[in-house]
Amino acid sequence: MKDYVVPTLPGYQPTQTKIDATTVSGDSVDQSINVYYTPIEQTITIQYVDESGQNVDTQEVKGYTGDTVY
């Protein structure tokens, strides 16, 4: 019997990474296991470049996966 490895989703952190295997018998009861995914904070760097290819300015923008930032 093997543990269940919780799938990864890019940009998200699961509440647990694996679910322990368990032995099921005729006396076992149903059970539910909920895994929640939390968005991870992301940082992007924007470089503003002029027509000659020179870097004019740089800006860092932070947000969480799935967010729209301005």
CSV table of C-alpha atoms in Angstrom, one decimal:
chain,number,residue,atom,x,y,z
A,1,MET,CA,0.0,0.0,0.0
A,2,LYS,CA,1.4,3.4,-1.0
A,3,ASP,CA,0.8,6.9,0.4
A,4,TYR,CA,-1.1,9.3,-2.0
A,5,VAL,CA,1.1,12.1,-3.2
A,6,VAL,CA,-1.0,15.3,-3.5
A,7,PRO,CA,-0.6,16.8,-7.0
A,8,THR,CA,1.2,20.1,-7.3
A,9,LEU,CA,-0.3,23.1,-9.0
A,10,PRO,CA,2.1,25.8,-10.2
A,11,GLY,CA,1.8,28.9,-8.1
A,12,TYR,CA,-0.2,27.3,-5.3
A,13,GLN,CA,0.8,25.6,-2.0
A,14,PRO,CA,-1.3,22.6,-0.8
A,15,THR,CA,-2.3,22.2,2.8
A,16,GLN,CA,-0.6,18.8,2.8
A,17,THR,CA,1.8,17.1,0.4
A,18,LYS,CA,0.8,13.5,1.0
A,19,ILE,CA,-2.0,11.5,2.5
A,20,ASP,CA,-1.0,8.4,4.5
A,21,ALA,CA,-2.2,5.1,3.2
A,22,THR,CA,-4.6,3.2,5.4
A,23,THR,CA,-5.9,-0.3,5.6
A,24,VAL,CA,-9.6,-0.8,4.8
A,25,SER,CA,-11.6,-3.6,6.3
A,26,GLY,CA,-15.3,-4.5,6.4
A,27,ASP,CA,-15.6,-2.4,9.6
A,28,SER,CA,-14.1,0.8,8.0
A,29,VAL,CA,-16.2,3.9,7.7
A,30,ASP,CA,-16.1,6.4,4.9
A,31,GLN,CA,-13.8,9.4,5.4
A,32,SER,CA,-13.2,12.6,3.5
A,33,ILE,CA,-9.8,14.3,3.3
A,34,ASN,CA,-9.8,17.9,2.0
A,35,VAL,CA,-6.8,19.4,0.5
A,36,TYR,CA,-6.8,23.2,0.0
A,37,TYR,CA,-4.5,25.2,-2.2
A,38,THR,CA,-3.3,28.6,-1.2
A,39,PRO,CA,-1.9,31.1,-3.8
A,40,ILE,CA,1.8,31.8,-3.5
A,41,GLU,CA,3.1,35.4,-3.6
A,42,GLN,CA,4.8,36.1,-6.9
A,43,THR,CA,7.2,38.9,-7.9
A,44,ILE,CA,7.8,40.0,-11.5
A,45,THR,CA,10.4,42.5,-12.6
A,46,ILE,CA,9.4,44.8,-15.5
A,47,GLN,CA,12.2,46.5,-17.4
A,48,TYR,CA,11.4,49.6,-19.5
A,49,VAL,CA,13.7,49.7,-22.5
A,50,ASP,CA,14.1,52.6,-25.0
A,51,GLU,CA,14.4,52.2,-28.7
A,52,SER,CA,18.2,51.7,-28.5
A,53,GLY,CA,17.8,48.8,-26.1
A,54,GLN,CA,18.9,50.8,-23.0
A,55,ASN,CA,17.2,50.1,-19.7
A,56,VAL,CA,15.3,53.2,-18.7
A,57,ASP,CA,13.6,52.0,-15.6
A,58,THR,CA,12.9,48.9,-13.6
A,59,GLN,CA,9.8,48.1,-11.5
A,60,GLU,CA,8.9,45.2,-9.3
A,61,VAL,CA,5.3,44.1,-9.0
A,62,LYS,CA,4.1,41.7,-6.3
A,63,GLY,CA,0.9,39.8,-6.2
A,64,TYR,CA,-0.6,36.4,-5.6
A,65,THR,CA,-1.2,33.7,-8.2
A,66,GLY,CA,-4.5,34.5,-9.9
A,67,ASP,CA,-4.5,38.2,-8.9
A,68,THR,CA,-4.7,41.0,-11.4
A,69,VAL,CA,-2.2,43.7,-10.5
A,70,TYR,CA,-1.9,47.2,-12.0
